[in-house]
Structures are given as structure tokens and as C-alpha cells.
GROMACS .gro file of N, CA and C in nm:
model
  189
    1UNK      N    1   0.045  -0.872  -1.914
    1UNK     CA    2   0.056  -0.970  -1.808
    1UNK      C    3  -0.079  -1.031  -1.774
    2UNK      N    4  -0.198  -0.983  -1.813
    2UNK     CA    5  -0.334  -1.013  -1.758
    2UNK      C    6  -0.369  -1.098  -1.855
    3UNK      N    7  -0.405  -1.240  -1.770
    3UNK     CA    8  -0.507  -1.341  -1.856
    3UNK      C    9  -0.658  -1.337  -1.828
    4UNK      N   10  -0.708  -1.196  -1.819
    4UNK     CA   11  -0.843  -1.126  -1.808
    4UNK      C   12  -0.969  -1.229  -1.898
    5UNK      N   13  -0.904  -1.266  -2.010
    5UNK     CA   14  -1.044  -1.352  -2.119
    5UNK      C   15  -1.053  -1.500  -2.064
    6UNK      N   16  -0.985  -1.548  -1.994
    6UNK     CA   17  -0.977  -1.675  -1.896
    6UNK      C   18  -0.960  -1.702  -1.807
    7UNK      N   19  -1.037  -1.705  -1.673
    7UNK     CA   20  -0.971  -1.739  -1.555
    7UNK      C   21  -0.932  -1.858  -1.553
    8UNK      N   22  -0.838  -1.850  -1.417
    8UNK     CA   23  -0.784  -1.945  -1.410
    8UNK      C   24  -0.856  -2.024  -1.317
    9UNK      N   25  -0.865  -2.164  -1.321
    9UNK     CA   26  -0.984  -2.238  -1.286
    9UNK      C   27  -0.862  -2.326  -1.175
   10UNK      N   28  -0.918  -2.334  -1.041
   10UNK     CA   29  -0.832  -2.360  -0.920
   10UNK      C   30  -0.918  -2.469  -0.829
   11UNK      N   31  -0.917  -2.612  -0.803
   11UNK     CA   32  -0.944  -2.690  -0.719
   11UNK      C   33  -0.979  -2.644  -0.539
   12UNK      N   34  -1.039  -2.643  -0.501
   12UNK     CA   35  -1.089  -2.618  -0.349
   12UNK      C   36  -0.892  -2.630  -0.277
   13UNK      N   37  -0.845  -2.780  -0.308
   13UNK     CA   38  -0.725  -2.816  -0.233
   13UNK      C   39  -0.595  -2.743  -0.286
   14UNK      N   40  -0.649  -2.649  -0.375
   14UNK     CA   41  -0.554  -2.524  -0.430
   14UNK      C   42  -0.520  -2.421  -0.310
   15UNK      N   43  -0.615  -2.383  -0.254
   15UNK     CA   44  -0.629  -2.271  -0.114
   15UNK      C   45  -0.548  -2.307  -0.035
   16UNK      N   46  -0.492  -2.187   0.017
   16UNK     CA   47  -0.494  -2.034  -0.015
   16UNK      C   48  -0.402  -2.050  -0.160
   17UNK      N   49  -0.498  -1.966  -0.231
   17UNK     CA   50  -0.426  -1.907  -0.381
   17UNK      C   51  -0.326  -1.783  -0.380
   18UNK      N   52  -0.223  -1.767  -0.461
   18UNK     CA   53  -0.194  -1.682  -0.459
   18UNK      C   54  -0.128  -1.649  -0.607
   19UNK      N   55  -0.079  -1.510  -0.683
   19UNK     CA   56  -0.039  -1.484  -0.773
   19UNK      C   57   0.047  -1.373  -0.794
   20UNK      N   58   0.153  -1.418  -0.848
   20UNK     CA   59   0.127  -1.498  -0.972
   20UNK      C   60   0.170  -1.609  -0.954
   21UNK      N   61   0.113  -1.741  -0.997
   21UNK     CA   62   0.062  -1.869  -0.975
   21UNK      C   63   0.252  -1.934  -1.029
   22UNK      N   64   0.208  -2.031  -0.984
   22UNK     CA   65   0.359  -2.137  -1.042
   22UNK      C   66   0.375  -2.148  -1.176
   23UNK      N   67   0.258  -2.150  -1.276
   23UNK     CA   68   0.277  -2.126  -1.390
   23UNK      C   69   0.321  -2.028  -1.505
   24UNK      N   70   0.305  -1.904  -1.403
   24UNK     CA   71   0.336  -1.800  -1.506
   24UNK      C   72   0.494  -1.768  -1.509
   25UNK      N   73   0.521  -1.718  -1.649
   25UNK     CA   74   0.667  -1.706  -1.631
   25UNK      C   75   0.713  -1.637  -1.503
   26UNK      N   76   0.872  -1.606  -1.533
   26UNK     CA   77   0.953  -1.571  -1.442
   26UNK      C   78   0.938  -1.406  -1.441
   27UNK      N   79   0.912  -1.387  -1.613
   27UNK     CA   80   0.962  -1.231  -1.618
   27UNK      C   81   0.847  -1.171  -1.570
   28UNK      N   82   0.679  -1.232  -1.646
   28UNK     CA   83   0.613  -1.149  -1.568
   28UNK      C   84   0.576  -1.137  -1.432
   29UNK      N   85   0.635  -1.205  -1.359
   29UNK     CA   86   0.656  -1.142  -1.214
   29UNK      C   87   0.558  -1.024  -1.126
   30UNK      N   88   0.516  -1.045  -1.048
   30UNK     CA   89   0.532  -0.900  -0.912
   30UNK      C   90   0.505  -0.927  -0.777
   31UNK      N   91   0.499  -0.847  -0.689
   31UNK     CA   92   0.448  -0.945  -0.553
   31UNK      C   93   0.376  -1.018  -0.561
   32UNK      N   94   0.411  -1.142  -0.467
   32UNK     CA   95   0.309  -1.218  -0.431
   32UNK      C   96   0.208  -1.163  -0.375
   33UNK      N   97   0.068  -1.218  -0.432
   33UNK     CA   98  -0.008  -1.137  -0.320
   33UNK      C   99  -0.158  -1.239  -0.331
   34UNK      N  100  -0.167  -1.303  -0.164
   34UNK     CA  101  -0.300  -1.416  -0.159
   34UNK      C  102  -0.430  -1.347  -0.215
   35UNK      N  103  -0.507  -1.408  -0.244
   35UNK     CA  104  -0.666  -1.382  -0.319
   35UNK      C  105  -0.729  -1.411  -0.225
   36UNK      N  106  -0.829  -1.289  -0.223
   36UNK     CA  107  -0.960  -1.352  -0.130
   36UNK      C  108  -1.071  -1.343  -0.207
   37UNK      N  109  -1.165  -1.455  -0.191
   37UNK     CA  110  -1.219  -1.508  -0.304
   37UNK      C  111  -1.353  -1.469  -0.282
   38UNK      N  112  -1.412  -1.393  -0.371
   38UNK     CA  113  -1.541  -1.326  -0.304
   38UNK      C  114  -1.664  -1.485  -0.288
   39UNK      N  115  -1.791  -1.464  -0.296
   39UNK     CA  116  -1.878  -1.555  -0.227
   39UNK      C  117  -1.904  -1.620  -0.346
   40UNK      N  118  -1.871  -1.581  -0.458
   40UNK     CA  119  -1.911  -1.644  -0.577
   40UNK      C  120  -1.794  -1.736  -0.649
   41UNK      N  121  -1.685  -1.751  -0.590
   41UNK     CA  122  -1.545  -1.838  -0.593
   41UNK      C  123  -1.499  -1.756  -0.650
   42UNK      N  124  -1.502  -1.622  -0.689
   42UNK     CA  125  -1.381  -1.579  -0.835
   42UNK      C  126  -1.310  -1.483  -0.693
   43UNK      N  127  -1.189  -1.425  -0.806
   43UNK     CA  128  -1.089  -1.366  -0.757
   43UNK      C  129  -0.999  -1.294  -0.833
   44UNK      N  130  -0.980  -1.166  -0.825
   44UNK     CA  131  -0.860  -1.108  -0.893
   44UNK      C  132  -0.780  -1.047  -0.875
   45UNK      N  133  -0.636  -1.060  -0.942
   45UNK     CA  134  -0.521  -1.003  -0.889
   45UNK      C  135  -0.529  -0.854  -0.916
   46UNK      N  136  -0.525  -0.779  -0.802
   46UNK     CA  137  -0.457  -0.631  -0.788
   46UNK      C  138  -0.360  -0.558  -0.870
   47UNK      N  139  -0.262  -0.669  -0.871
   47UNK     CA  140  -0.152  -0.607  -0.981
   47UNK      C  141  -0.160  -0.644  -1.147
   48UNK      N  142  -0.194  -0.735  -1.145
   48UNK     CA  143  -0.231  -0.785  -1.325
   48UNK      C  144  -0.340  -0.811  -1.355
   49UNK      N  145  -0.456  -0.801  -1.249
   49UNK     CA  146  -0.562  -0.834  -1.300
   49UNK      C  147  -0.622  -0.977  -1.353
   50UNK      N  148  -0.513  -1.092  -1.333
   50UNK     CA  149  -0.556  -1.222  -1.380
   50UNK      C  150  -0.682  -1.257  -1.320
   51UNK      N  151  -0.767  -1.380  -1.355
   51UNK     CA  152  -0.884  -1.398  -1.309
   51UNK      C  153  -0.918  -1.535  -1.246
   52UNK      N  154  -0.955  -1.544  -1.140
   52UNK     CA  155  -0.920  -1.685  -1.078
   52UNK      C  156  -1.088  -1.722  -1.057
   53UNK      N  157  -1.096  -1.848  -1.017
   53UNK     CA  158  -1.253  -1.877  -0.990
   53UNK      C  159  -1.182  -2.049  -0.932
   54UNK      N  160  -1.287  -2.085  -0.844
   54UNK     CA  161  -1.293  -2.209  -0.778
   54UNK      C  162  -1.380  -2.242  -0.895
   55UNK      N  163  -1.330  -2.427  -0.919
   55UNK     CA  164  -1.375  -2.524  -1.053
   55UNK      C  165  -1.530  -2.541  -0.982
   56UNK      N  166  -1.657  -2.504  -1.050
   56UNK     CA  167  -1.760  -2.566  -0.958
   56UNK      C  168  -1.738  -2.685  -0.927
   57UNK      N  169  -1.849  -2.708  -0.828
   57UNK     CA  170  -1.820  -2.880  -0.779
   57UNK      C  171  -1.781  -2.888  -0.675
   58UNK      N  172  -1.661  -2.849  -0.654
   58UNK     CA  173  -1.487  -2.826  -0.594
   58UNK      C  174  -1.538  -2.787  -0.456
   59UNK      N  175  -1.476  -2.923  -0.338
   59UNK     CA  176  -1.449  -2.864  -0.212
   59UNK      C  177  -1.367  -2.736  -0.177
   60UNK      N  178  -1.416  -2.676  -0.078
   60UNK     CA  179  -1.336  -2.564  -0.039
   60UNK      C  180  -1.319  -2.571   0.108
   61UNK      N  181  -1.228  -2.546   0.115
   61UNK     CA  182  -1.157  -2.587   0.293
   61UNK      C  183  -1.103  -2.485   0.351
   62UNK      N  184  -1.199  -2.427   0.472
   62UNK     CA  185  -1.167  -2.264   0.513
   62UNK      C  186  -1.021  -2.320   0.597
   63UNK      N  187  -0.908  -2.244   0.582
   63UNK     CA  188  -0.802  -2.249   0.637
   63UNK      C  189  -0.794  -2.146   0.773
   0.00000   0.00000   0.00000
């Protein structure tokens, strides 16, 4: 289930993130569960380990 060799690269107007994202199939599945994005934009899921990061550049808008 883990796309560990690529994060997934997420726009500022993406936030709040959460995963598993709209893209991933159905089967691999598990709770939803929001990312909190350490100070360096990345982020990873608890349960699969996917790898998220804010696109540099990219506004970020504290909610």
C-alpha cells in the first residue's frame, strides 16, 4: 500500500490533507486519518506510510 519512493506532492490549497487521498484505489483503503505536516512541509501516513510534502513555492493557509 505504501508509495514510500515518491511523495505525494500537494498544493498549499490542498489543506487539510488527508489519507488515503482521492486517488488511491478503493481496496487499498484504511482510516481516514488528517496529516500534520511537520515544519519542513512533508508528512506521513501512520497506517501505510505514504509520503506527502507541500510543492515548494506553494501557499499554505493555516486553517
Amino acid at each position: 500500500m505504501s508509495n514510500a519512493t515518491t511523495p505525494v506532492e500537494l498544493e498549499g490549497k490542498d489543506l487539510p490533507a488527508y489519507c488515503p487521498n482521492p486517488a488511491m484505489p478503493l481496496w487499498s483503503g484504511h482510516p481516514r486519518v488528517f496529516l500534520d505536516f511537520a515544519a519542513n512541509g512533508e508528512a506521513k501516513c501512520p497506517y501505510c506510510g505514504t509520503a506527502y510534502r507541500i510543492k515548494p513555492g506553494s501557499a499554505v493557509h493555516h486553517h
